Tab-separated table of C-alpha atoms and ligand atoms in Angstrom:
chain	number	residue	atom	x	y	z
H	730	MET	CA	-38.362	-5.992	-1.246
H	731	ALA	CA	-38.394	-9.209	-3.240
H	732	GLY	CA	-35.348	-10.191	-5.345
H	733	ARG	CA	-36.772	-8.806	-8.589
H	734	ASP	CA	-37.704	-5.503	-6.975
H	735	LEU	CA	-34.191	-5.150	-5.573
H	736	ILE	CA	-32.661	-5.798	-9.009
H	737	SER	CA	-34.965	-3.124	-10.488
H	738	ALA	CA	-34.010	-0.681	-7.753
H	739	LEU	CA	-30.292	-1.372	-8.290
H	740	THR	CA	-30.716	-0.988	-12.057
H	741	ALA	CA	-32.381	2.372	-11.530
H	742	ILE	CA	-29.366	3.498	-9.497
H	743	VAL	CA	-26.409	2.297	-11.602
H	744	GLY	CA	-27.928	1.466	-15.006
H	745	SER	CA	-28.691	-1.938	-16.444
H	746	GLY	CA	-25.162	-2.460	-17.800
H	747	HIS	CA	-23.811	-2.409	-14.272
H	748	VAL	CA	-26.101	-4.895	-12.578
H	749	LEU	CA	-24.769	-8.319	-13.509
H	750	THR	CA	-26.731	-11.461	-12.718
H	751	ASP	CA	-25.639	-13.965	-15.360
H	752	GLU	CA	-23.617	-16.610	-13.475
H	753	ALA	CA	-21.040	-16.965	-16.243
H	754	VAL	CA	-20.480	-13.202	-16.283
H	755	THR	CA	-20.301	-12.872	-12.493
H	756	LYS	CA	-18.029	-15.884	-11.956
H	757	GLY	CA	-14.840	-13.804	-11.982
H	758	TYR	CA	-16.256	-11.574	-9.247
H	759	ARG	CA	-17.582	-14.484	-7.198
H	760	THR	CA	-14.319	-16.445	-7.211
H	761	ASP	CA	-11.231	-15.297	-5.362
H	762	TRP	CA	-7.726	-15.066	-6.807
H	763	THR	CA	-6.700	-18.514	-5.555
H	764	GLY	CA	-9.836	-20.216	-6.836
H	765	ARG	CA	-10.300	-21.703	-3.347
H	766	TRP	CA	-13.244	-19.414	-2.503
H	767	GLU	CA	-16.360	-19.146	-4.632
H	768	GLY	CA	-19.845	-17.970	-3.614
H	769	ARG	CA	-23.314	-17.126	-4.865
H	770	ALA	CA	-24.373	-13.510	-5.461
H	771	THR	CA	-27.830	-12.007	-5.922
H	772	ALA	CA	-26.097	-9.611	-8.301
H	773	VAL	CA	-22.804	-7.895	-8.981
H	774	VAL	CA	-23.337	-4.143	-8.903
H	775	ARG	CA	-20.828	-1.677	-10.310
H	776	PRO	CA	-21.532	1.867	-9.056
H	777	ALA	CA	-19.581	4.817	-10.461
H	778	SER	CA	-19.773	7.314	-7.583
H	779	THR	CA	-20.087	7.610	-3.829
H	780	ASP	CA	-23.711	8.676	-4.236
H	781	GLU	CA	-24.424	5.507	-6.192
H	782	VAL	CA	-22.663	3.364	-3.573
H	783	SER	CA	-24.759	5.039	-0.894
H	784	ALA	CA	-28.002	4.429	-2.808
H	785	VAL	CA	-27.046	0.785	-3.474
H	786	VAL	CA	-26.279	0.135	0.194
H	787	ARG	CA	-29.540	1.832	1.215
H	788	ALA	CA	-31.545	-0.266	-1.254
H	789	CYS	CA	-29.883	-3.486	-0.080
H	790	ALA	CA	-30.402	-2.575	3.586
H	791	GLY	CA	-34.075	-1.890	2.819
H	792	ALA	CA	-34.379	-5.277	1.156
H	793	GLY	CA	-32.513	-7.036	3.967
H	794	VAL	CA	-29.878	-8.263	1.509
H	795	ALA	CA	-26.254	-8.160	2.624
H	796	VAL	CA	-23.487	-6.396	0.715
H	797	VAL	CA	-19.883	-7.489	0.146
H	798	PRO	CA	-17.525	-4.783	-1.179
H	799	GLN	CA	-14.782	-5.793	-3.605
H	800	GLY	CA	-11.791	-3.946	-5.050
H	801	GLY	CA	-9.324	-5.751	-7.312
H	802	ASN	CA	-10.300	-9.161	-5.916
H	803	THR	CA	-6.698	-9.994	-5.088
H	804	GLY	CA	-7.485	-10.913	-1.470
H	805	LEU	CA	-6.495	-14.367	-0.285
H	806	VAL	CA	-8.797	-14.973	2.703
H	807	GLY	CA	-12.244	-15.060	1.071
H	808	ALA	CA	-13.278	-11.596	2.355
H	809	SER	CA	-14.032	-10.003	-0.994
H	810	ILE	CA	-16.331	-12.585	-2.525
H	811	PRO	CA	-19.971	-13.284	-1.717
H	812	HIS	CA	-20.921	-16.329	0.279
H	813	ASP	CA	-24.606	-16.998	-0.120
H	814	GLY	CA	-26.694	-14.489	-2.035
H	815	GLU	CA	-25.180	-11.149	-1.009
H	816	VAL	CA	-24.940	-8.257	-3.444
H	817	LEU	CA	-21.333	-7.987	-4.572
H	818	LEU	CA	-20.444	-4.314	-4.717
H	819	SER	CA	-17.524	-3.822	-7.108
H	820	LEU	CA	-15.711	-0.529	-6.497
H	821	ARG	CA	-13.528	-0.771	-9.595
H	822	ARG	CA	-15.304	2.062	-11.447
H	823	LEU	CA	-14.346	4.519	-8.685
H	824	ASP	CA	-10.890	4.691	-10.185
H	825	ALA	CA	-10.143	8.407	-10.572
H	826	VAL	CA	-7.034	9.955	-9.070
H	827	ASP	CA	-8.635	13.285	-8.124
H	828	ALA	CA	-5.637	15.214	-6.849
H	829	VAL	CA	-1.958	14.819	-6.140
H	830	ASP	CA	-0.545	17.579	-3.942
H	831	PRO	CA	3.253	17.774	-3.875
H	832	VAL	CA	3.229	20.371	-1.077
H	833	GLU	CA	0.917	18.569	1.332
H	834	GLN	CA	2.356	15.275	-0.001
H	835	THR	CA	-1.056	13.686	-0.458
H	836	LEU	CA	-2.952	11.778	-3.112
H	837	ALA	CA	-6.763	11.769	-3.214
H	838	ALA	CA	-8.331	8.958	-5.205
H	839	GLY	CA	-11.334	6.735	-5.615
H	840	ALA	CA	-11.283	3.379	-3.860
H	841	GLY	CA	-11.072	1.523	-7.176
H	842	THR	CA	-7.775	3.157	-8.195
H	843	THR	CA	-5.151	0.466	-8.544
H	844	VAL	CA	-2.027	0.653	-6.418
H	845	ALA	CA	0.014	0.835	-9.641
H	846	ALA	CA	-2.017	3.815	-10.927
H	847	ALA	CA	-1.585	5.630	-7.611
H	848	GLN	CA	2.154	4.870	-7.671
H	849	ALA	CA	2.402	6.303	-11.191
H	850	ALA	CA	0.497	9.453	-10.204
H	851	ALA	CA	2.767	9.969	-7.191
H	852	ALA	CA	5.869	9.444	-9.340
H	853	GLN	CA	4.723	12.191	-11.705
H	854	VAL	CA	5.285	14.750	-8.950
H	855	GLY	CA	8.523	13.115	-7.810
H	856	LEU	CA	6.976	11.398	-4.767
H	857	MET	CA	6.164	7.837	-3.809
H	858	LEU	CA	3.149	5.976	-2.471
H	859	GLY	CA	4.117	4.163	0.726
H	860	ILE	CA	2.323	0.981	-0.334
H	861	ASP	CA	3.781	-1.570	-2.702
H	862	LEU	CA	2.808	-5.179	-3.279
H	863	ALA	CA	3.247	-7.791	-5.961
H	864	ALA	CA	-0.450	-7.528	-6.942
H	865	ARG	CA	-0.065	-3.771	-7.584
H	866	GLU	CA	-1.566	-3.877	-11.106
H	867	SER	CA	-4.916	-5.240	-9.840
H	868	ALA	CA	-5.056	-4.488	-6.111
H	869	THR	CA	-6.932	-1.262	-5.356
H	870	LEU	CA	-6.388	1.446	-2.770
H	871	GLY	CA	-9.796	0.706	-1.254
H	872	GLY	CA	-8.888	-2.964	-0.911
H	873	ALA	CA	-5.504	-2.104	0.585
H	874	VAL	CA	-7.244	0.116	3.140
H	875	ALA	CA	-9.984	-2.419	3.880
H	876	THR	CA	-7.363	-5.098	4.632
H	877	ASN	CA	-4.662	-2.806	6.073
H	878	ALA	CA	-2.435	-4.406	3.450
H	879	GLY	CA	1.240	-4.784	4.281
H	880	GLY	CA	3.412	-5.658	1.328
H	881	LEU	CA	7.002	-4.807	0.572
H	882	ARG	CA	7.610	-1.412	2.210
H	883	VAL	CA	6.398	-2.035	5.759
H	884	VAL	CA	9.883	-2.232	7.269
H	885	ARG	CA	10.498	1.493	6.757
H	886	LEU	CA	7.060	3.004	6.187
H	887	GLY	CA	4.573	0.816	8.050
H	888	ALA	CA	1.432	-0.858	6.699
H	889	THR	CA	-1.462	0.843	4.904
H	890	ARG	CA	-2.912	2.349	8.090
H	891	ALA	CA	0.234	4.458	8.419
H	892	GLN	CA	-0.233	5.754	4.855
H	893	LEU	CA	-3.823	6.905	5.229
H	894	LEU	CA	-4.716	10.477	6.181
H	895	GLY	CA	-8.373	10.640	5.214
H	896	ILE	CA	-11.234	8.400	4.260
H	897	GLU	CA	-14.709	8.524	2.774
H	898	ALA	CA	-16.884	5.506	3.455
H	899	VAL	CA	-20.530	4.557	3.056
H	900	LEU	CA	-21.934	3.166	6.295
H	901	ALA	CA	-24.501	0.388	6.638
H	902	ASP	CA	-27.468	2.800	6.555
H	903	GLY	CA	-26.176	4.476	3.386
H	904	SER	CA	-24.861	7.589	5.151
H	905	VAL	CA	-21.462	8.883	4.070
H	906	LEU	CA	-18.694	9.273	6.658
H	907	ARG	CA	-15.946	11.677	5.614
H	908	ARG	CA	-12.750	12.388	7.587
H	909	TRP	CA	-10.641	14.344	5.187
H	910	THR	CA	-8.456	16.989	6.794
H	911	GLY	CA	-5.189	15.706	5.334
H	912	LEU	CA	-3.448	16.801	8.499
H	913	VAL	CA	-0.920	14.501	10.105
H	914	LYS	CA	-1.754	16.185	13.410
H	915	ASP	CA	-5.517	15.957	13.846
H	916	ASN	CA	-6.415	14.608	17.255
H	917	VAL	CA	-10.155	15.229	17.451
H	918	GLY	CA	-11.947	12.193	18.770
H	919	TYR	CA	-11.805	8.510	17.981
H	920	ASP	CA	-9.521	7.389	15.167
H	921	LEU	CA	-12.271	6.409	12.731
H	922	VAL	CA	-9.837	6.367	9.800
H	923	GLY	CA	-7.716	3.822	11.645
H	924	LEU	CA	-10.790	1.855	12.703
H	925	LEU	CA	-12.130	1.478	9.173
H	926	THR	CA	-8.676	0.466	7.970
H	927	GLY	CA	-8.422	-3.297	8.257
H	928	SER	CA	-12.140	-3.710	8.973
H	929	GLU	CA	-12.420	-5.908	5.858
H	930	GLY	CA	-15.713	-4.455	4.633
H	931	THR	CA	-17.538	-5.172	7.892
H	932	LEU	CA	-17.946	-1.560	9.118
H	933	GLY	CA	-18.298	0.475	5.929
H	934	VAL	CA	-17.638	0.576	2.208
H	935	VAL	CA	-14.521	2.626	1.474
H	936	THR	CA	-15.231	4.910	-1.485
H	937	ARG	CA	-12.375	7.459	-1.467
H	938	VAL	CA	-9.017	7.704	0.227
H	939	LEU	CA	-6.499	10.420	0.995
H	940	MET	CA	-3.075	8.811	1.006
H	941	ARG	CA	0.121	10.195	2.467
H	942	LEU	CA	2.963	10.378	-0.062
H	943	VAL	CA	6.628	10.079	0.850
H	944	SER	CA	9.951	11.107	-0.659
H	945	ARG	CA	11.488	8.680	-3.105
H	946	PRO	CA	14.607	7.066	-1.722
H	947	ALA	CA	17.836	7.875	-3.542
H	948	HIS	CA	20.783	5.574	-4.326
H	949	VAL	CA	18.660	2.451	-4.254
H	950	HIS	CA	20.273	-0.980	-4.535
H	951	VAL	CA	18.630	-4.366	-4.623
H	952	VAL	CA	20.748	-7.080	-3.047
H	953	LEU	CA	20.144	-10.822	-3.249
H	954	VAL	CA	22.101	-12.926	-0.792
H	955	GLY	CA	22.317	-16.735	-0.720
H	956	VAL	CA	22.637	-18.116	2.823
H	957	ALA	CA	22.676	-21.463	4.609
H	958	SER	CA	19.383	-21.193	6.467
H	959	LEU	CA	16.527	-18.946	7.516
H	960	ALA	CA	18.313	-18.335	10.816
H	961	ALA	CA	21.344	-17.163	8.822
H	962	ALA	CA	19.120	-14.854	6.732
H	963	THR	CA	17.792	-13.315	9.932
H	964	GLU	CA	21.319	-12.798	11.267
H	965	ALA	CA	22.441	-11.360	7.933
H	966	LEU	CA	19.600	-8.834	7.971
H	967	ALA	CA	20.524	-7.794	11.512
H	968	GLY	CA	24.157	-7.461	10.395
H	969	LEU	CA	23.242	-5.218	7.461
H	970	ARG	CA	21.128	-3.047	9.748
H	971	ARG	CA	23.989	-2.720	12.217
H	972	CYS	CA	26.173	-1.434	9.365
H	973	GLY	CA	23.820	1.517	9.030
H	974	LEU	CA	22.150	0.449	5.779
H	975	THR	CA	18.696	1.973	5.376
H	976	ILE	CA	16.478	-1.002	4.659
H	977	GLU	CA	13.631	-0.246	2.254
H	978	ALA	CA	12.534	-3.886	2.021
H	979	ALA	CA	13.761	-7.222	3.410
H	980	GLU	CA	12.274	-10.407	1.992
H	981	TYR	CA	13.113	-14.108	2.012
H	982	PHE	CA	12.448	-17.305	0.132
H	983	HIS	CA	13.901	-20.786	-0.016
H	984	SER	CA	15.411	-23.003	-2.718
H	985	ASP	CA	12.133	-24.905	-3.309
H	986	GLY	CA	10.244	-21.652	-4.026
H	987	LEU	CA	13.073	-20.362	-6.215
H	988	GLU	CA	12.976	-23.600	-8.201
H	989	LEU	CA	9.237	-23.135	-8.876
H	990	VAL	CA	9.755	-19.485	-9.875
H	991	THR	CA	12.673	-20.106	-12.228
H	992	SER	CA	10.958	-22.976	-14.012
H	993	ARG	CA	7.604	-21.193	-14.221
H	994	LEU	CA	8.969	-17.802	-15.347
H	995	GLY	CA	11.826	-19.224	-17.393
H	996	LEU	CA	14.419	-17.319	-15.343
H	997	ARG	CA	18.041	-18.325	-14.867
H	998	ALA	CA	19.034	-19.138	-11.311
H	999	PRO	CA	20.608	-16.061	-9.657
H	1000	PHE	CA	23.871	-17.797	-8.676
H	1001	GLY	CA	26.067	-20.571	-10.038
H	1002	GLY	CA	25.332	-22.668	-6.948
H	1003	ASP	CA	22.153	-23.279	-4.938
H	1004	PHE	CA	21.549	-22.061	-1.418
H	1005	PRO	CA	18.936	-23.264	1.045
H	1006	THR	CA	17.625	-19.722	1.667
H	1007	TYR	CA	17.757	-16.332	-0.034
H	1008	LEU	CA	17.529	-12.866	1.490
H	1009	LEU	CA	16.485	-9.994	-0.758
H	1010	VAL	CA	17.191	-6.547	0.609
H	1011	GLU	CA	16.519	-3.161	-0.945
H	1012	THR	CA	18.720	-0.419	0.500
H	1013	SER	CA	18.919	3.321	-0.039
H	1014	GLY	CA	21.187	6.243	0.625
H	1015	LEU	CA	24.584	4.630	0.041
H	1016	ALA	CA	26.880	4.098	-2.917
H	1017	GLU	CA	27.338	0.589	-4.282
H	1018	ALA	CA	30.837	0.367	-2.769
H	1019	ASP	CA	29.377	0.941	0.713
H	1020	VAL	CA	26.725	-1.700	0.105
H	1021	LEU	CA	29.451	-4.154	-0.962
H	1022	ASP	CA	31.430	-3.297	2.172
H	1023	ALA	CA	28.419	-4.028	4.324
H	1024	LEU	CA	27.945	-7.360	2.544
H	1025	SER	CA	31.566	-8.372	3.062
H	1026	GLY	CA	31.118	-7.542	6.755
H	1027	LEU	CA	28.708	-10.473	6.933
H	1028	GLY	CA	31.708	-12.814	6.758
H	1029	PRO	CA	30.864	-16.527	6.664
H	1030	LEU	CA	27.123	-15.835	6.784
H	1031	LEU	CA	27.337	-14.746	3.160
H	1032	GLY	CA	27.135	-17.655	0.728
H	1033	ASP	CA	27.003	-15.458	-2.353
H	1034	ALA	CA	25.539	-12.072	-3.240
H	1035	THR	CA	24.575	-10.025	-6.249
H	1036	VAL	CA	23.688	-6.332	-6.392
H	1037	GLU	CA	21.421	-4.542	-8.869
H	1038	ALA	CA	21.241	-0.755	-9.091
H	1039	GLY	CA	17.703	0.243	-8.278
H	1040	PRO	CA	14.943	0.750	-8.708
H	1041	GLY	CA	15.311	-2.627	-10.374
H	1042	SER	CA	13.028	-5.508	-11.106
H	1043	ARG	CA	15.492	-8.254	-12.137
H	1044	LEU	CA	16.206	-9.571	-8.639
H	1045	TRP	CA	12.745	-8.724	-7.350
H	1046	ALA	CA	11.301	-11.095	-9.980
H	1047	TYR	CA	12.627	-14.081	-7.989
H	1048	ARG	CA	10.617	-12.952	-4.967
H	1049	GLU	CA	7.554	-11.495	-6.690
H	1050	GLY	CA	7.098	-14.567	-8.901
H	1051	HIS	CA	6.364	-16.777	-5.899
H	1052	THR	CA	2.588	-16.375	-5.609
H	1053	GLU	CA	1.915	-17.114	-9.260
H	1054	ALA	CA	4.473	-19.935	-9.498
H	1055	ILE	CA	3.149	-21.637	-6.355
H	1056	SER	CA	-0.452	-21.461	-7.577
H	1057	ALA	CA	0.491	-22.867	-10.975
H	1058	ALA	CA	2.495	-25.679	-9.362
H	1059	ALA	CA	-0.364	-26.550	-7.005
H	1060	VAL	CA	-2.832	-26.747	-9.866
H	1061	SER	CA	-0.511	-28.784	-12.074
H	1062	ARG	CA	0.057	-31.391	-9.366
H	1063	GLY	CA	-3.709	-31.886	-9.311
H	1064	GLY	CA	-4.518	-30.650	-5.815
H	1065	GLY	CA	-6.286	-27.456	-6.852
H	1066	ALA	CA	-5.441	-24.114	-5.254
H	1067	PRO	CA	-2.746	-24.084	-2.572
H	1068	LEU	CA	-3.800	-23.502	1.003
H	1069	LYS	CA	-2.292	-20.115	1.873
H	1070	VAL	CA	-1.720	-19.154	5.488
H	1071	ASP	CA	-0.320	-15.673	6.169
H	1072	VAL	CA	1.157	-15.338	9.657
H	1073	ALA	CA	3.831	-13.486	11.627
H	1074	VAL	CA	6.056	-14.592	14.470
H	1075	PRO	CA	8.832	-12.748	16.300
H	1076	LEU	CA	11.886	-12.686	14.066
H	1077	ARG	CA	14.013	-14.693	16.502
H	1078	ARG	CA	11.476	-17.536	16.387
H	1079	LEU	CA	10.747	-17.549	12.647
H	1080	ALA	CA	13.232	-20.316	11.767
H	1081	ALA	CA	11.979	-22.568	14.590
H	1082	PHE	CA	8.376	-21.889	13.569
H	1083	GLU	CA	9.012	-22.846	9.942
H	1084	ALA	CA	10.867	-26.009	11.010
H	1085	ALA	CA	7.930	-26.978	13.229
H	1086	VAL	CA	5.454	-26.397	10.382
H	1087	ARG	CA	7.475	-28.595	8.017
H	1088	ASP	CA	7.794	-31.349	10.638
H	1089	ARG	CA	4.183	-31.383	11.712
H	1090	ILE	CA	2.690	-31.041	8.222
H	1091	GLY	CA	5.136	-33.687	6.987
H	1092	GLU	CA	4.017	-36.114	9.713
H	1093	ARG	CA	0.299	-35.545	9.214
H	1094	PHE	CA	0.190	-34.956	5.431
H	1095	PRO	CA	3.287	-36.671	3.986
H	1096	ASP	CA	2.329	-35.958	0.365
H	1097	VAL	CA	1.861	-32.235	0.878
H	1098	GLN	CA	4.601	-29.833	-0.232
H	1099	VAL	CA	5.252	-26.901	2.096
H	1100	VAL	CA	6.586	-23.766	0.403
H	1101	THR	CA	7.237	-20.685	2.501
H	1102	PHE	CA	8.450	-17.208	1.714
H	1103	GLY	CA	7.680	-13.749	2.964
H	1104	HIS	CA	8.590	-10.450	4.470
H	1105	LEU	CA	11.579	-11.175	6.676
H	1106	ALA	CA	11.794	-7.884	8.529
H	1107	GLU	CA	8.334	-8.407	10.047
H	1108	GLY	CA	8.716	-12.151	10.674
H	1109	ASN	CA	5.872	-12.482	8.154
H	1110	ALA	CA	5.758	-15.977	6.668
H	1111	HIS	CA	3.469	-16.945	3.804
H	1112	VAL	CA	2.915	-20.666	4.355
H	1113	ASN	CA	1.678	-22.445	1.223
H	1114	LEU	CA	0.522	-26.065	1.282
H	1115	LEU	CA	0.439	-27.737	-2.131
H	1116	GLY	CA	-1.393	-30.964	-2.820
H	1117	LEU	CA	-3.628	-30.769	0.251
H	1118	ALA	CA	-7.101	-32.264	-0.210
H	1119	GLY	CA	-9.818	-29.625	0.240
H	1120	ALA	CA	-11.347	-31.649	3.069
H	1121	SER	CA	-8.126	-31.335	5.075
H	1122	ALA	CA	-7.882	-27.541	4.793
H	1123	ASP	CA	-9.369	-26.849	8.235
H	1124	GLU	CA	-7.177	-29.409	9.973
H	1125	ALA	CA	-4.032	-28.088	8.300
H	1126	THR	CA	-4.992	-24.458	9.011
H	1127	ASP	CA	-5.608	-25.361	12.648
H	1128	LEU	CA	-2.232	-27.060	12.886
H	1129	VAL	CA	-0.361	-24.085	11.424
H	1130	LEU	CA	-2.243	-21.451	13.433
H	1131	ARG	CA	-1.694	-23.287	16.727
H	1132	LEU	CA	2.032	-23.403	15.966
H	1133	VAL	CA	1.872	-19.654	15.331
H	1134	ILE	CA	0.364	-19.084	18.767
H	1135	ASP	CA	2.938	-21.454	20.363
H	1136	HIS	CA	5.654	-19.277	18.831
H	1137	GLY	CA	4.138	-16.019	20.106
H	1138	GLY	CA	2.859	-14.895	16.710
H	1139	SER	CA	-0.153	-13.437	14.923
H	1140	ILE	CA	-2.566	-15.614	12.924
H	1141	SER	CA	-2.985	-12.827	10.348
H	1142	ALA	CA	-0.007	-10.679	9.444
H	1143	GLU	CA	-1.209	-8.763	6.400
H	1144	HIS	CA	-3.939	-10.596	4.480
H	1145	GLY	CA	-6.704	-10.190	7.055
H	1146	VAL	CA	-8.975	-12.662	8.813
H	1147	GLY	CA	-11.679	-12.885	6.154
H	1148	ARG	CA	-13.680	-16.086	6.055
H	1149	ALA	CA	-10.536	-18.227	6.000
H	1150	LYS	CA	-9.439	-17.541	9.578
H	1151	GLN	CA	-12.664	-16.346	11.173
H	1152	PRO	CA	-13.191	-19.690	12.993
H	1153	TRP	CA	-9.788	-19.204	14.677
H	1154	LEU	CA	-10.397	-15.639	15.897
H	1155	SER	CA	-10.603	-16.722	19.519
H	1156	LEU	CA	-7.125	-18.288	19.286
H	1157	ALA	CA	-5.701	-14.832	18.799
H	1158	ARG	CA	-8.080	-12.477	20.603
H	1159	SER	CA	-9.491	-12.657	24.135
H	1160	PRO	CA	-13.255	-12.863	24.808
H	1161	VAL	CA	-13.228	-9.205	25.919
H	1162	ASP	CA	-11.425	-8.214	22.726
H	1163	VAL	CA	-13.894	-10.116	20.506
H	1164	ALA	CA	-16.838	-8.656	22.464
H	1165	THR	CA	-15.435	-5.145	21.957
H	1166	MET	CA	-15.130	-5.734	18.213
H	1167	ARG	CA	-18.673	-7.134	18.187
H	1168	ALA	CA	-19.963	-4.036	20.014
H	1169	ILE	CA	-18.352	-1.792	17.395
H	1170	LYS	CA	-19.816	-3.916	14.615
H	1171	ASN	CA	-23.283	-3.782	16.204
H	1172	ALA	CA	-23.078	-0.012	16.647
H	1173	LEU	CA	-22.133	0.638	13.022
H	1174	ASP	CA	-24.009	-2.197	11.348
H	1175	PRO	CA	-26.856	-3.277	13.648
H	1176	SER	CA	-28.572	-5.369	10.972
H	1177	GLY	CA	-25.340	-7.091	9.996
H	1178	ILE	CA	-25.655	-6.356	6.300
H	1179	LEU	CA	-21.969	-5.588	5.634
H	1180	SER	CA	-19.839	-8.640	4.790
H	1181	PRO	CA	-21.522	-11.086	7.166
H	1182	GLY	CA	-19.281	-13.987	8.192
H	1183	VAL	CA	-16.113	-12.032	7.470
H	1184	LEU	CA	-13.760	-11.415	10.424
H	1185	LEU	CA	-16.460	-11.950	13.110
H	1186	PRO	CA	-18.728	-15.004	13.329
H	1187	PRO	CA	-22.138	-14.468	11.718
H	1188	VAL	CA	-24.683	-13.385	14.337
H	1189	SER	CA	-26.739	-16.558	14.051
H	1190	SER	CA	-23.814	-18.857	14.945
G	1957	LIG	C1	3.143	-11.545	-1.284
G	1957	LIG	O1	3.839	-11.184	-0.339
G	1957	LIG	O2	3.636	-11.796	-2.396
G	1957	LIG	C2	1.668	-11.610	-1.097
G	1957	LIG	O3	1.299	-11.437	0.221
G	1957	LIG	C3	0.978	-12.741	-1.783
G	1957	LIG	C4	1.094	-14.125	-1.208
G	1957	LIG	O4	1.131	-14.313	0.013
G	1957	LIG	O5	1.083	-15.093	-1.987
G	1958	LIG	ZN1	2.935	-10.728	1.428
């Protein structure tokens, strides 16, 4: 089918208002959140139902044109934008919360439902979605599933895969796969729900999800602690855990990131003095006096601390403001979008890893600013390089990812592999592992029409 015929076929499926081809109109869909990734699309198509998604995928497969699914376009690894002429399939119109069941503790919703909308629906029945992330207002459930998003609640509840009970997805031939029992105990055959989670659009297009809901923690406190170093933050977290605090979230950032956030968001610094590193912990189940006791048990590790009764957003703002403040700072210093590298290393080695990154980047790129922050409990560092010339992105990524491997870590903690890290896949996975993933990809998408070049190398290379 020639390009024009495909556009006509797509228009017949979703209506002319939902097939976008004007470059100015499609730019927002073709460019990722950082602005670092931008591609060319044959069209942006906005279906409103699973049947329409299925028909779109079938039409594209028939025309030999690849498809890239997109949710809220908050991804940071170039997986949700087209590269070179794919059809960009926006799932945002599949945004209905169909059912919230307080007895089964489940939420059924379209893939385009935002995380914030799902959280609000869960809260209405006194329950909580187990996923939370700073991009909650735009990020969608389908995108969270496709990337196995982590976020702020992983320490107690696990990542998105642990929150997902059922899935509906359109496969590469347009057929609809549905695993939807809602049962926690359902051991019949391969874990296709788990397999599609984190497959980054390469195995199917997620159209609906059945999420597990959890009880809302009681007696929540948000604690911000100033400490002397990242190693001290790690020790402080271990100390708080030993005191029996239930940790709902454990995050960290440093003074350079805090400085960007306070100046960008116009916030006052949290303490009278500055500290090299800050640990933000959300706890539940204890009275404030017990939380204060646990903090005083940290002894000399504790530089200063402040406690906010939760659920609270005042202290969280210092942590959640990082992504936006870093991007704004990178742009204003003239280097364009920051290079963002999401990685994890064992907690004991996190401080040494960060020190090595600062040393090595400092030696090789003396004008580049390194700002790190992340999810402390999982050893998940978000490494941001500001002022790096675009041409040096691969060299700097290579440097950081090799340090990750040297420190026994993972080259993708929670953002996925996408296009950004695909060339480094073999650093982290053995040839047998990559061949197994390729075999799965070939079985489910033999023509390679779903998100080519994402996660696995394109077939031609
Ligand atoms: C976060 O933890 O805030 C997100 O993963 C976004 C980021 O890495 O900038
Ligand atoms: Zn994160």
